[in-house]
């Protein structure tokens, strides 16, 4: 089945220790998104790729970086996690920017 | 002003009743609209998409769009306890490089 996969599902890191989250898709979608979602809040878009074109939201902290080495994979790097970065990180894909997005299962990040 | 606003709820209905969820959006140029269901600790799951004025039905779910009033709703008929979740409304705008804007969600509880 076509799907969006995220690894790991749960990640525990220490304050300031870099962490990388990964996302892969078999949907062959052009657009991939990274969202941060905290409890009882809307998903917050961090950045998205349209093919290899990178689009950064204005309020995404510099601490967050992303890479998309090919159509199928996308990575989220958090260079120096702080306690406020503890959240669910969601990867989503779409055929284009206005169509429905399909979400992966998410990675729950805990910062100690 | 937020792009997408939802009644925060919580909304509580008895099993078998109709649940009505509402959403407004601020930008008239929004072109696509979606309802997602999110169970606690899980990622959003697409329920309905709607692009033109009127009603769209899929099983027990009906999405309604009124562009003149900038209003989107979701009706759930014959509500079941398994429908208990947070429902996210999203609006898309921009070109094919556009993006979705999510509301904070409405928490629905269906009691037996």
PDB file of N, CA and C in Angstrom, chain B residues 1-103:
ATOM      1  N   UNK B   1      -5.707  38.161  12.782  1.00  0.00           N
ATOM      2  CA  UNK B   1      -6.816  37.249  12.476  1.00  0.00           C
ATOM      3  C   UNK B   1      -6.270  35.933  11.947  1.00  0.00           C
ATOM      4  N   UNK B   2      -6.742  34.846  12.501  1.00  0.00           N
ATOM      5  CA  UNK B   2      -6.262  33.547  12.073  1.00  0.00           C
ATOM      6  C   UNK B   2      -6.880  33.180  10.736  1.00  0.00           C
ATOM      7  N   UNK B   3      -6.144  32.401   9.970  1.00  0.00           N
ATOM      8  CA  UNK B   3      -6.617  31.989   8.655  1.00  0.00           C
ATOM      9  C   UNK B   3      -7.862  31.110   8.761  1.00  0.00           C
ATOM     10  N   UNK B   4      -7.849  30.197   9.719  1.00  0.00           N
ATOM     11  CA  UNK B   4      -8.951  29.246   9.891  1.00  0.00           C
ATOM     12  C   UNK B   4      -9.341  29.218  11.363  1.00  0.00           C
ATOM     13  N   UNK B   5     -10.621  29.374  11.621  1.00  0.00           N
ATOM     14  CA  UNK B   5     -11.129  29.362  12.989  1.00  0.00           C
ATOM     15  C   UNK B   5     -12.148  28.240  13.141  1.00  0.00           C
ATOM     16  N   UNK B   6     -12.056  27.560  14.256  1.00  0.00           N
ATOM     17  CA  UNK B   6     -13.026  26.504  14.564  1.00  0.00           C
ATOM     18  C   UNK B   6     -13.548  26.697  15.976  1.00  0.00           C
ATOM     19  N   UNK B   7     -14.791  26.232  16.213  1.00  0.00           N
ATOM     20  CA  UNK B   7     -15.276  26.160  17.586  1.00  0.00           C
ATOM     21  C   UNK B   7     -14.365  25.200  18.325  1.00  0.00           C
ATOM     22  N   UNK B   8     -13.784  25.655  19.431  1.00  0.00           N
ATOM     23  CA  UNK B   8     -12.839  24.787  20.132  1.00  0.00           C
ATOM     24  C   UNK B   8     -13.528  23.642  20.844  1.00  0.00           C
ATOM     25  N   UNK B   9     -14.847  23.819  21.078  1.00  0.00           N
ATOM     26  CA  UNK B   9     -15.588  22.776  21.775  1.00  0.00           C
ATOM     27  C   UNK B   9     -15.224  22.758  23.250  1.00  0.00           C
ATOM     28  N   UNK B  10     -15.285  21.602  23.918  1.00  0.00           N
ATOM     29  CA  UNK B  10     -15.617  20.325  23.282  1.00  0.00           C
ATOM     30  C   UNK B  10     -17.103  20.199  22.947  1.00  0.00           C
ATOM     31  N   UNK B  11     -17.375  19.347  21.963  1.00  0.00           N
ATOM     32  CA  UNK B  11     -18.729  19.062  21.534  1.00  0.00           C
ATOM     33  C   UNK B  11     -19.060  17.648  21.975  1.00  0.00           C
ATOM     34  N   UNK B  12     -20.183  17.499  22.615  1.00  0.00           N
ATOM     35  CA  UNK B  12     -20.576  16.196  23.134  1.00  0.00           C
ATOM     36  C   UNK B  12     -21.963  15.849  22.611  1.00  0.00           C
ATOM     37  N   UNK B  13     -22.098  14.685  21.976  1.00  0.00           N
ATOM     38  CA  UNK B  13     -23.389  14.260  21.440  1.00  0.00           C
ATOM     39  C   UNK B  13     -23.629  12.800  21.817  1.00  0.00           C
ATOM     40  N   UNK B  14     -24.898  12.383  21.913  1.00  0.00           N
ATOM     41  CA  UNK B  14     -25.174  10.976  22.195  1.00  0.00           C
ATOM     42  C   UNK B  14     -25.025  10.127  20.935  1.00  0.00           C
ATOM     43  N   UNK B  15     -24.761   8.873  21.148  1.00  0.00           N
ATOM     44  CA  UNK B  15     -24.666   7.932  20.029  1.00  0.00           C
ATOM     45  C   UNK B  15     -25.936   7.974  19.189  1.00  0.00           C
ATOM     46  N   UNK B  16     -25.753   7.999  17.884  1.00  0.00           N
ATOM     47  CA  UNK B  16     -26.888   8.040  16.976  1.00  0.00           C
ATOM     48  C   UNK B  16     -27.306   9.437  16.560  1.00  0.00           C
ATOM     49  N   UNK B  17     -26.815  10.448  17.225  1.00  0.00           N
ATOM     50  CA  UNK B  17     -27.188  11.831  16.918  1.00  0.00           C
ATOM     51  C   UNK B  17     -26.353  12.360  15.751  1.00  0.00           C
ATOM     52  N   UNK B  18     -26.712  13.552  15.293  1.00  0.00           N
ATOM     53  CA  UNK B  18     -25.927  14.252  14.272  1.00  0.00           C
ATOM     54  C   UNK B  18     -24.965  15.209  14.968  1.00  0.00           C
ATOM     55  N   UNK B  19     -23.695  15.109  14.633  1.00  0.00           N
ATOM     56  CA  UNK B  19     -22.701  16.048  15.146  1.00  0.00           C
ATOM     57  C   UNK B  19     -22.423  17.076  14.056  1.00  0.00           C
ATOM     58  N   UNK B  20     -22.412  18.335  14.442  1.00  0.00           N
ATOM     59  CA  UNK B  20     -22.195  19.425  13.490  1.00  0.00           C
ATOM     60  C   UNK B  20     -20.950  20.213  13.883  1.00  0.00           C
ATOM     61  N   UNK B  21     -19.981  20.251  12.996  1.00  0.00           N
ATOM     62  CA  UNK B  21     -18.714  20.918  13.251  1.00  0.00           C
ATOM     63  C   UNK B  21     -18.567  22.071  12.266  1.00  0.00           C
ATOM     64  N   UNK B  22     -18.120  23.204  12.765  1.00  0.00           N
ATOM     65  CA  UNK B  22     -18.095  24.419  11.944  1.00  0.00           C
ATOM     66  C   UNK B  22     -16.704  25.011  11.846  1.00  0.00           C
ATOM     67  N   UNK B  23     -16.510  25.744  10.769  1.00  0.00           N
ATOM     68  CA  UNK B  23     -15.196  26.307  10.483  1.00  0.00           C
ATOM     69  C   UNK B  23     -15.389  27.547   9.620  1.00  0.00           C
ATOM     70  N   UNK B  24     -14.651  28.601   9.909  1.00  0.00           N
ATOM     71  CA  UNK B  24     -14.654  29.780   9.043  1.00  0.00           C
ATOM     72  C   UNK B  24     -13.220  30.073   8.613  1.00  0.00           C
ATOM     73  N   UNK B  25     -13.084  30.693   7.455  1.00  0.00           N
ATOM     74  CA  UNK B  25     -11.760  31.046   6.968  1.00  0.00           C
ATOM     75  C   UNK B  25     -11.746  32.514   6.588  1.00  0.00           C
ATOM     76  N   UNK B  26     -10.582  33.120   6.700  1.00  0.00           N
ATOM     77  CA  UNK B  26     -10.526  34.581   6.593  1.00  0.00           C
ATOM     78  C   UNK B  26     -10.250  35.080   5.181  1.00  0.00           C
ATOM     79  N   UNK B  27      -9.620  34.274   4.331  1.00  0.00           N
ATOM     80  CA  UNK B  27      -9.191  34.766   3.027  1.00  0.00           C
ATOM     81  C   UNK B  27     -10.084  34.221   1.917  1.00  0.00           C
ATOM     82  N   UNK B  28     -10.731  35.126   1.216  1.00  0.00           N
ATOM     83  CA  UNK B  28     -11.662  34.727   0.158  1.00  0.00           C
ATOM     84  C   UNK B  28     -10.994  33.948  -0.971  1.00  0.00           C
ATOM     85  N   UNK B  29      -9.691  34.084  -1.116  1.00  0.00           N
ATOM     86  CA  UNK B  29      -9.034  33.397  -2.231  1.00  0.00           C
ATOM     87  C   UNK B  29      -8.759  31.927  -1.923  1.00  0.00           C
ATOM     88  N   UNK B  30      -9.087  31.479  -0.714  1.00  0.00           N
ATOM     89  CA  UNK B  30      -8.907  30.060  -0.388  1.00  0.00           C
ATOM     90  C   UNK B  30      -9.697  29.213  -1.376  1.00  0.00           C
ATOM     91  N   UNK B  31      -9.105  28.131  -1.812  1.00  0.00           N
ATOM     92  CA  UNK B  31      -9.676  27.382  -2.934  1.00  0.00           C
ATOM     93  C   UNK B  31     -10.046  25.942  -2.612  1.00  0.00           C
ATOM     94  N   UNK B  32      -9.449  25.394  -1.565  1.00  0.00           N
ATOM     95  CA  UNK B  32      -9.688  23.988  -1.267  1.00  0.00           C
ATOM     96  C   UNK B  32      -9.847  23.830   0.243  1.00  0.00           C
ATOM     97  N   UNK B  33     -10.684  22.867   0.623  1.00  0.00           N
ATOM     98  CA  UNK B  33     -11.054  22.754   2.031  1.00  0.00           C
ATOM     99  C   UNK B  33     -11.094  21.281   2.422  1.00  0.00           C
ATOM    100  N   UNK B  34     -10.632  21.014   3.629  1.00  0.00           N
ATOM    101  CA  UNK B  34     -10.476  19.627   4.054  1.00  0.00           C
ATOM    102  C   UNK B  34     -10.896  19.485   5.509  1.00  0.00           C
ATOM    103  N   UNK B  35     -11.388  18.301   5.817  1.00  0.00           N
ATOM    104  CA  UNK B  35     -11.629  17.905   7.197  1.00  0.00           C
ATOM    105  C   UNK B  35     -10.763  16.695   7.499  1.00  0.00           C
ATOM    106  N   UNK B  36     -10.043  16.800   8.632  1.00  0.00           N
ATOM    107  CA  UNK B  36      -9.215  15.710   9.103  1.00  0.00           C
ATOM    108  C   UNK B  36      -9.721  15.274  10.483  1.00  0.00           C
ATOM    109  N   UNK B  37      -9.602  13.996  10.756  1.00  0.00           N
ATOM    110  CA  UNK B  37      -9.891  13.458  12.072  1.00  0.00           C
ATOM    111  C   UNK B  37      -8.565  13.087  12.723  1.00  0.00           C
ATOM    112  N   UNK B  38      -8.411  13.442  13.999  1.00  0.00           N
ATOM    113  CA  UNK B  38      -7.169  13.121  14.711  1.00  0.00           C
ATOM    114  C   UNK B  38      -7.511  12.534  16.065  1.00  0.00           C
ATOM    115  N   UNK B  39      -7.174  11.258  16.231  1.00  0.00           N
ATOM    116  CA  UNK B  39      -7.315  10.616  17.526  1.00  0.00           C
ATOM    117  C   UNK B  39      -6.152  11.040  18.403  1.00  0.00           C
ATOM    118  N   UNK B  40      -6.372  11.001  19.703  1.00  0.00           N
ATOM    119  CA  UNK B  40      -5.362  11.442  20.659  1.00  0.00           C
ATOM    120  C   UNK B  40      -4.045  10.684  20.462  1.00  0.00           C
ATOM    121  N   UNK B  41      -2.975  11.412  20.281  1.00  0.00           N
ATOM    122  CA  UNK B  41      -1.659  10.813  20.114  1.00  0.00           C
ATOM    123  C   UNK B  41      -1.366  10.278  18.722  1.00  0.00           C
ATOM    124  N   UNK B  42      -2.312  10.448  17.805  1.00  0.00           N
ATOM    125  CA  UNK B  42      -2.141   9.951  16.432  1.00  0.00           C
ATOM    126  C   UNK B  42      -2.027  11.114  15.463  1.00  0.00           C
ATOM    127  N   UNK B  43      -1.746  10.790  14.206  1.00  0.00           N
ATOM    128  CA  UNK B  43      -1.625  11.831  13.180  1.00  0.00           C
ATOM    129  C   UNK B  43      -2.979  12.082  12.525  1.00  0.00           C
ATOM    130  N   UNK B  44      -3.141  13.225  11.869  1.00  0.00           N
ATOM    131  CA  UNK B  44      -4.417  13.532  11.201  1.00  0.00           C
ATOM    132  C   UNK B  44      -4.692  12.580  10.045  1.00  0.00           C
ATOM    133  N   UNK B  45      -5.966  12.250   9.903  1.00  0.00           N
ATOM    134  CA  UNK B  45      -6.435  11.347   8.859  1.00  0.00           C
ATOM    135  C   UNK B  45      -7.482  12.089   8.032  1.00  0.00           C
ATOM    136  N   UNK B  46      -7.310  12.112   6.733  1.00  0.00           N
ATOM    137  CA  UNK B  46      -8.237  12.834   5.863  1.00  0.00           C
ATOM    138  C   UNK B  46      -9.606  12.156   5.847  1.00  0.00           C
ATOM    139  N   UNK B  47     -10.650  12.977   6.073  1.00  0.00           N
ATOM    140  CA  UNK B  47     -12.018  12.470   5.992  1.00  0.00           C
ATOM    141  C   UNK B  47     -12.703  12.952   4.724  1.00  0.00           C
ATOM    142  N   UNK B  48     -12.637  14.260   4.482  1.00  0.00           N
ATOM    143  CA  UNK B  48     -13.375  14.846   3.367  1.00  0.00           C
ATOM    144  C   UNK B  48     -12.565  15.979   2.750  1.00  0.00           C
ATOM    145  N   UNK B  49     -12.739  16.134   1.449  1.00  0.00           N
ATOM    146  CA  UNK B  49     -12.239  17.313   0.758  1.00  0.00           C
ATOM    147  C   UNK B  49     -13.394  17.929  -0.013  1.00  0.00           C
ATOM    148  N   UNK B  50     -13.407  19.243  -0.134  1.00  0.00           N
ATOM    149  CA  UNK B  50     -14.467  19.921  -0.875  1.00  0.00           C
ATOM    150  C   UNK B  50     -13.879  21.156  -1.526  1.00  0.00           C
ATOM    151  N   UNK B  51     -14.257  21.378  -2.785  1.00  0.00           N
ATOM    152  CA  UNK B  51     -13.645  22.446  -3.559  1.00  0.00           C
ATOM    153  C   UNK B  51     -14.666  23.450  -4.091  1.00  0.00           C
ATOM    154  N   UNK B  52     -15.927  23.062  -4.150  1.00  0.00           N
ATOM    155  CA  UNK B  52     -16.929  23.966  -4.722  1.00  0.00           C
ATOM    156  C   UNK B  52     -18.109  24.103  -3.774  1.00  0.00           C
ATOM    157  N   UNK B  53     -18.858  25.168  -3.940  1.00  0.00           N
ATOM    158  CA  UNK B  53     -20.006  25.446  -3.083  1.00  0.00           C
ATOM    159  C   UNK B  53     -21.001  24.291  -3.097  1.00  0.00           C
ATOM    160  N   UNK B  54     -21.618  24.066  -1.930  1.00  0.00           N
ATOM    161  CA  UNK B  54     -22.645  23.046  -1.844  1.00  0.00           C
ATOM    162  C   UNK B  54     -22.263  21.955  -0.873  1.00  0.00           C
ATOM    163  N   UNK B  55     -22.914  20.824  -1.037  1.00  0.00           N
ATOM    164  CA  UNK B  55     -22.721  19.689  -0.151  1.00  0.00           C
ATOM    165  C   UNK B  55     -21.973  18.576  -0.869  1.00  0.00           C
ATOM    166  N   UNK B  56     -21.203  17.854  -0.080  1.00  0.00           N
ATOM    167  CA  UNK B  56     -20.544  16.651  -0.582  1.00  0.00           C
ATOM    168  C   UNK B  56     -20.715  15.569   0.469  1.00  0.00           C
ATOM    169  N   UNK B  57     -21.261  14.445   0.040  1.00  0.00           N
ATOM    170  CA  UNK B  57     -21.574  13.380   0.992  1.00  0.00           C
ATOM    171  C   UNK B  57     -20.674  12.179   0.761  1.00  0.00           C
ATOM    172  N   UNK B  58     -20.248  11.563   1.867  1.00  0.00           N
ATOM    173  CA  UNK B  58     -19.458  10.331   1.799  1.00  0.00           C
ATOM    174  C   UNK B  58     -19.830   9.491   3.009  1.00  0.00           C
ATOM    175  N   UNK B  59     -20.705   8.515   2.788  1.00  0.00           N
ATOM    176  CA  UNK B  59     -21.170   7.685   3.896  1.00  0.00           C
ATOM    177  C   UNK B  59     -21.912   8.508   4.924  1.00  0.00           C
ATOM    178  N   UNK B  60     -21.456   8.441   6.170  1.00  0.00           N
ATOM    179  CA  UNK B  60     -22.128   9.197   7.247  1.00  0.00           C
ATOM    180  C   UNK B  60     -21.685  10.659   7.315  1.00  0.00           C
ATOM    181  N   UNK B  61     -20.725  11.033   6.500  1.00  0.00           N
ATOM    182  CA  UNK B  61     -20.152  12.377   6.544  1.00  0.00           C
ATOM    183  C   UNK B  61     -20.673  13.240   5.395  1.00  0.00           C
ATOM    184  N   UNK B  62     -21.006  14.490   5.726  1.00  0.00           N
ATOM    185  CA  UNK B  62     -21.365  15.483   4.706  1.00  0.00           C
ATOM    186  C   UNK B  62     -20.583  16.759   4.976  1.00  0.00           C
ATOM    187  N   UNK B  63     -19.843  17.200   3.980  1.00  0.00           N
ATOM    188  CA  UNK B  63     -19.159  18.480   4.063  1.00  0.00           C
ATOM    189  C   UNK B  63     -19.986  19.520   3.316  1.00  0.00           C
ATOM    190  N   UNK B  64     -20.044  20.712   3.875  1.00  0.00           N
ATOM    191  CA  UNK B  64     -20.783  21.807   3.255  1.00  0.00           C
ATOM    192  C   UNK B  64     -19.854  23.006   3.120  1.00  0.00           C
ATOM    193  N   UNK B  65     -19.884  23.633   1.955  1.00  0.00           N
ATOM    194  CA  UNK B  65     -19.042  24.794   1.703  1.00  0.00           C
ATOM    195  C   UNK B  65     -19.901  25.953   1.224  1.00  0.00           C
ATOM    196  N   UNK B  66     -19.721  27.106   1.836  1.00  0.00           N
ATOM    197  CA  UNK B  66     -20.394  28.334   1.426  1.00  0.00           C
ATOM    198  C   UNK B  66     -19.318  29.410   1.285  1.00  0.00           C
ATOM    199  N   UNK B  67     -18.870  29.630   0.062  1.00  0.00           N
ATOM    200  CA  UNK B  67     -17.774  30.570  -0.159  1.00  0.00           C
ATOM    201  C   UNK B  67     -18.187  32.005   0.107  1.00  0.00           C
ATOM    202  N   UNK B  68     -19.451  32.332  -0.130  1.00  0.00           N
ATOM    203  CA  UNK B  68     -19.910  33.696   0.120  1.00  0.00           C
ATOM    204  C   UNK B  68     -19.792  34.045   1.602  1.00  0.00           C
ATOM    205  N   UNK B  69     -20.089  33.074   2.442  1.00  0.00           N
ATOM    206  CA  UNK B  69     -20.004  33.277   3.892  1.00  0.00           C
ATOM    207  C   UNK B  69     -18.657  32.841   4.462  1.00  0.00           C
ATOM    208  N   UNK B  70     -17.799  32.269   3.618  1.00  0.00           N
ATOM    209  CA  UNK B  70     -16.476  31.785   4.041  1.00  0.00           C
ATOM    210  C   UNK B  70     -16.621  30.799   5.192  1.00  0.00           C
ATOM    211  N   UNK B  71     -17.430  29.808   4.939  1.00  0.00           N
ATOM    212  CA  UNK B  71     -17.877  28.886   5.983  1.00  0.00           C
ATOM    213  C   UNK B  71     -17.827  27.463   5.444  1.00  0.00           C
ATOM    214  N   UNK B  72     -17.292  26.574   6.270  1.00  0.00           N
ATOM    215  CA  UNK B  72     -17.229  25.152   5.938  1.00  0.00           C
ATOM    216  C   UNK B  72     -17.768  24.385   7.137  1.00  0.00           C
ATOM    217  N   UNK B  73     -18.527  23.349   6.883  1.00  0.00           N
ATOM    218  CA  UNK B  73     -19.019  22.555   8.002  1.00  0.00           C
ATOM    219  C   UNK B  73     -18.885  21.074   7.682  1.00  0.00           C
ATOM    220  N   UNK B  74     -18.937  20.289   8.737  1.00  0.00           N
ATOM    221  CA  UNK B  74     -18.919  18.828   8.616  1.00  0.00           C
ATOM    222  C   UNK B  74     -20.048  18.285   9.473  1.00  0.00           C
ATOM    223  N   UNK B  75     -20.917  17.515   8.856  1.00  0.00           N
ATOM    224  CA  UNK B  75     -21.980  16.831   9.593  1.00  0.00           C
ATOM    225  C   UNK B  75     -21.645  15.353   9.665  1.00  0.00           C
ATOM    226  N   UNK B  76     -21.793  14.802  10.846  1.00  0.00           N
ATOM    227  CA  UNK B  76     -21.600  13.367  11.037  1.00  0.00           C
ATOM    228  C   UNK B  76     -22.934  12.799  11.478  1.00  0.00           C
ATOM    229  N   UNK B  77     -23.532  11.995  10.620  1.00  0.00           N
ATOM    230  CA  UNK B  77     -24.817  11.375  10.944  1.00  0.00           C
ATOM    231  C   UNK B  77     -24.592  10.078  11.687  1.00  0.00           C
ATOM    232  N   UNK B  78     -25.606   9.698  12.491  1.00  0.00           N
ATOM    233  CA  UNK B  78     -25.523   8.438  13.234  1.00  0.00           C
ATOM    234  C   UNK B  78     -24.174   8.324  13.941  1.00  0.00           C
ATOM    235  N   UNK B  79     -23.848   9.319  14.739  1.00  0.00           N
ATOM    236  CA  UNK B  79     -22.545   9.382  15.401  1.00  0.00           C
ATOM    237  C   UNK B  79     -22.298   8.135  16.248  1.00  0.00           C
ATOM    238  N   UNK B  80     -21.067   7.671  16.213  1.00  0.00           N
ATOM    239  CA  UNK B  80     -20.652   6.491  16.962  1.00  0.00           C
ATOM    240  C   UNK B  80     -19.560   6.866  17.954  1.00  0.00           C
ATOM    241  N   UNK B  81     -19.441   6.115  19.036  1.00  0.00           N
ATOM    242  CA  UNK B  81     -18.340   6.395  19.990  1.00  0.00           C
ATOM    243  C   UNK B  81     -16.970   6.418  19.318  1.00  0.00           C
ATOM    244  N   UNK B  82     -16.804   5.633  18.259  1.00  0.00           N
ATOM    245  CA  UNK B  82     -15.528   5.619  17.540  1.00  0.00           C
ATOM    246  C   UNK B  82     -15.269   6.921  16.768  1.00  0.00           C
ATOM    247  N   UNK B  83     -16.280   7.777  16.661  1.00  0.00           N
ATOM    248  CA  UNK B  83     -16.088   9.090  16.034  1.00  0.00           C
ATOM    249  C   UNK B  83     -15.477  10.097  17.006  1.00  0.00           C
ATOM    250  N   UNK B  84     -15.357   9.725  18.264  1.00  0.00           N
ATOM    251  CA  UNK B  84     -14.792  10.625  19.274  1.00  0.00           C
ATOM    252  C   UNK B  84     -13.328  10.903  18.932  1.00  0.00           C
ATOM    253  N   UNK B  85     -13.042  12.164  18.648  1.00  0.00           N
ATOM    254  CA  UNK B  85     -11.713  12.557  18.182  1.00  0.00           C
ATOM    255  C   UNK B  85     -11.709  14.077  18.064  1.00  0.00           C
ATOM    256  N   UNK B  86     -10.565  14.623  17.683  1.00  0.00           N
ATOM    257  CA  UNK B  86     -10.486  16.038  17.332  1.00  0.00           C
ATOM    258  C   UNK B  86     -10.578  16.158  15.820  1.00  0.00           C
ATOM    259  N   UNK B  87     -11.399  17.094  15.362  1.00  0.00           N
ATOM    260  CA  UNK B  87     -11.607  17.293  13.921  1.00  0.00           C
ATOM    261  C   UNK B  87     -10.963  18.612  13.508  1.00  0.00           C
ATOM    262  N   UNK B  88     -10.036  18.510  12.577  1.00  0.00           N
ATOM    263  CA  UNK B  88      -9.295  19.666  12.083  1.00  0.00           C
ATOM    264  C   UNK B  88      -9.855  20.111  10.742  1.00  0.00           C
ATOM    265  N   UNK B  89     -10.089  21.391  10.623  1.00  0.00           N
ATOM    266  CA  UNK B  89     -10.490  21.998   9.360  1.00  0.00           C
ATOM    267  C   UNK B  89      -9.251  22.639   8.744  1.00  0.00           C
ATOM    268  N   UNK B  90      -9.117  22.526   7.422  1.00  0.00           N
ATOM    269  CA  UNK B  90      -7.968  23.130   6.740  1.00  0.00           C
ATOM    270  C   UNK B  90      -8.432  23.798   5.452  1.00  0.00           C
ATOM    271  N   UNK B  91      -7.804  24.924   5.139  1.00  0.00           N
ATOM    272  CA  UNK B  91      -8.108  25.653   3.903  1.00  0.00           C
ATOM    273  C   UNK B  91      -6.820  25.825   3.119  1.00  0.00           C
ATOM    274  N   UNK B  92      -6.902  25.647   1.811  1.00  0.00           N
ATOM    275  CA  UNK B  92      -5.727  25.780   0.967  1.00  0.00           C
ATOM    276  C   UNK B  92      -5.812  27.023   0.111  1.00  0.00           C
ATOM    277  N   UNK B  93      -4.691  27.714  -0.021  1.00  0.00           N
ATOM    278  CA  UNK B  93      -4.662  28.859  -0.919  1.00  0.00           C
ATOM    279  C   UNK B  93      -3.272  29.008  -1.498  1.00  0.00           C
ATOM    280  N   UNK B  94      -3.217  29.774  -2.566  1.00  0.00           N
ATOM    281  CA  UNK B  94      -1.981  29.951  -3.308  1.00  0.00           C
ATOM    282  C   UNK B  94      -2.124  29.253  -4.634  1.00  0.00           C
ATOM    283  N   UNK B  95      -1.043  29.090  -5.322  1.00  0.00           N
ATOM    284  CA  UNK B  95      -1.065  28.381  -6.594  1.00  0.00           C
ATOM    285  C   UNK B  95      -0.803  26.910  -6.288  1.00  0.00           C
ATOM    286  N   UNK B  96      -0.279  26.197  -7.268  1.00  0.00           N
ATOM    287  CA  UNK B  96       0.107  24.808  -6.972  1.00  0.00           C
ATOM    288  C   UNK B  96       1.250  24.782  -5.959  1.00  0.00           C
ATOM    289  N   UNK B  97       1.904  25.941  -5.742  1.00  0.00           N
ATOM    290  CA  UNK B  97       2.917  26.027  -4.700  1.00  0.00           C
ATOM    291  C   UNK B  97       2.314  26.466  -3.382  1.00  0.00           C
ATOM    292  N   UNK B  98       0.991  26.459  -3.301  1.00  0.00           N
ATOM    293  CA  UNK B  98       0.303  26.916  -2.108  1.00  0.00           C
ATOM    294  C   UNK B  98       0.441  25.942  -0.955  1.00  0.00           C
ATOM    295  N   UNK B  99      -0.329  26.170   0.071  1.00  0.00           N
ATOM    296  CA  UNK B  99      -0.250  25.381   1.283  1.00  0.00           C
ATOM    297  C   UNK B  99      -1.595  25.370   1.964  1.00  0.00           C
ATOM    298  N   UNK B 100      -1.722  24.487   2.951  1.00  0.00           N
ATOM    299  CA  UNK B 100      -2.930  24.408   3.754  1.00  0.00           C
ATOM    300  C   UNK B 100      -2.726  25.154   5.067  1.00  0.00           C
ATOM    301  N   UNK B 101      -3.827  25.752   5.532  1.00  0.00           N
ATOM    302  CA  UNK B 101      -3.850  26.400   6.838  1.00  0.00           C
ATOM    303  C   UNK B 101      -4.837  25.617   7.707  1.00  0.00           C
ATOM    304  N   UNK B 102      -4.378  25.217   8.873  1.00  0.00           N
ATOM    305  CA  UNK B 102      -5.185  24.384   9.753  1.00  0.00           C
ATOM    306  C   UNK B 102      -5.783  25.191  10.892  1.00  0.00           C
ATOM    307  N   UNK B 103      -7.016  24.837  11.283  1.00  0.00           N
ATOM    308  CA  UNK B 103      -7.582  25.334  12.515  1.00  0.00           C
ATOM    309  C   UNK B 103      -7.078  24.518  13.700  1.00  0.00           C
TER     310      UNK B 103
END
